[in-house]
């Protein structure tokens, strides 16, 4: 019997016995009992496709660690969002850490160089800056969209400023034309923490098109989920090779899978005489040129990601509809006691959540 048949049998029996994973059980439920049922503000949007794909990847994989499914997910993700290259890691926090580590080395940023950030965001947008001996410079926000005030961003630029690290609040983009204008005027980079904004657009373009590099999170509350998981993406392939090195123990060589088997490896340096000043031969695969980490995902997370990508268009539409529904309910019930930020004129937000600001004195 093929593995697919075993998996079909497993799911058939689970259905027959009414034993379903909670995310499928909740999705199938058509009634809501406010006395008993929990209402989750978010969660995985999965059908049976995801657990089936994960079980199959787990049972058939040669290595359980990042392998062919992760590599395919990286390629498909890049194709879908218009990147030259992507690297899957084990979380959005790791994606930020690896992205900032790679950018610092790639662009020759020094200790103490400054990166402008917003105080309204997630801790692991900021932590990688401190971990890399960079200085986060906080600029205040505007209530209109809860993103940083772009006038204040410009005023905060000094000769030490290397980048503006944008993390659109709940996926809602600030004015990316203005950000681009500032970055070009002062010759600094735009870096995107896109963990909350996958699929959000500015003037019809992906937000990542404006940035040198973009991170993404696949934690269950996010647009697509692999349980834990994250991605670093860019149009600069060298930056992603460097990011891969940081994520894979600091290893210099990028040969994996069949690339290992070609003579000298795909990198051209395996078992060769290539190290300046050293006469003997060295295997490049065991040469470590960066102070690295190990933040690789499991291959079954790649399999989950591939299934989730097929649903991203629907998820985008649903998230926009849900924001509208929730907003009208809150407005009806709470009136002017609350202000619910909306999108700017040129934004098309793939809402990560519904922002609610309580009006003072109401
Ligand atoms: C803006 C932002 N950046 C980074 C992260 C971290 O992602 P993860 O939970 O996958 O580590 C989050 C998590 O929600 C986030 O909202």
CSV table of C-alpha atoms and ligand atoms in Angstrom, one decimal, residues 91-93 96 122 124-125 167 193 195-196 217 219 222 229, ligand 1:
chain,number,residue,atom,x,y,z
A,91,UNK,CA,10.6,31.8,13.2
A,92,UNK,CA,10.0,35.4,12.3
A,93,UNK,CA,12.2,36.5,15.2
A,96,UNK,CA,14.9,39.4,11.8
A,122,UNK,CA,7.2,43.6,18.4
A,124,UNK,CA,12.1,40.9,18.2
A,125,UNK,CA,12.1,43.7,15.6
A,167,UNK,CA,7.2,47.2,10.6
A,193,UNK,CA,9.8,43.5,9.0
A,195,UNK,CA,6.0,39.6,9.6
A,196,UNK,CA,2.5,41.2,10.0
A,217,UNK,CA,6.7,35.1,10.2
A,219,UNK,CA,3.5,31.7,13.5
A,222,UNK,CA,0.1,35.2,10.8
A,229,UNK,CA,8.6,29.4,10.9
B,1,LIG,C1,6.1,42.5,13.6
B,1,LIG,C2,6.6,41.2,14.1
B,1,LIG,N1,7.9,40.9,13.9
B,1,LIG,C3,8.4,39.7,14.4
B,1,LIG,C4,7.6,38.8,15.0
B,1,LIG,C5,8.2,37.5,15.5
B,1,LIG,O1,7.7,36.4,14.8
B,1,LIG,P1,7.8,34.9,15.4
B,1,LIG,O2,6.6,34.9,16.4
B,1,LIG,O3,7.5,34.0,14.3
B,1,LIG,O4,9.1,34.8,16.1
B,1,LIG,C6,6.2,39.1,15.2
B,1,LIG,C7,5.4,38.1,15.9
B,1,LIG,O5,4.2,38.2,15.9
B,1,LIG,C8,5.7,40.3,14.7
B,1,LIG,O6,4.4,40.6,14.9
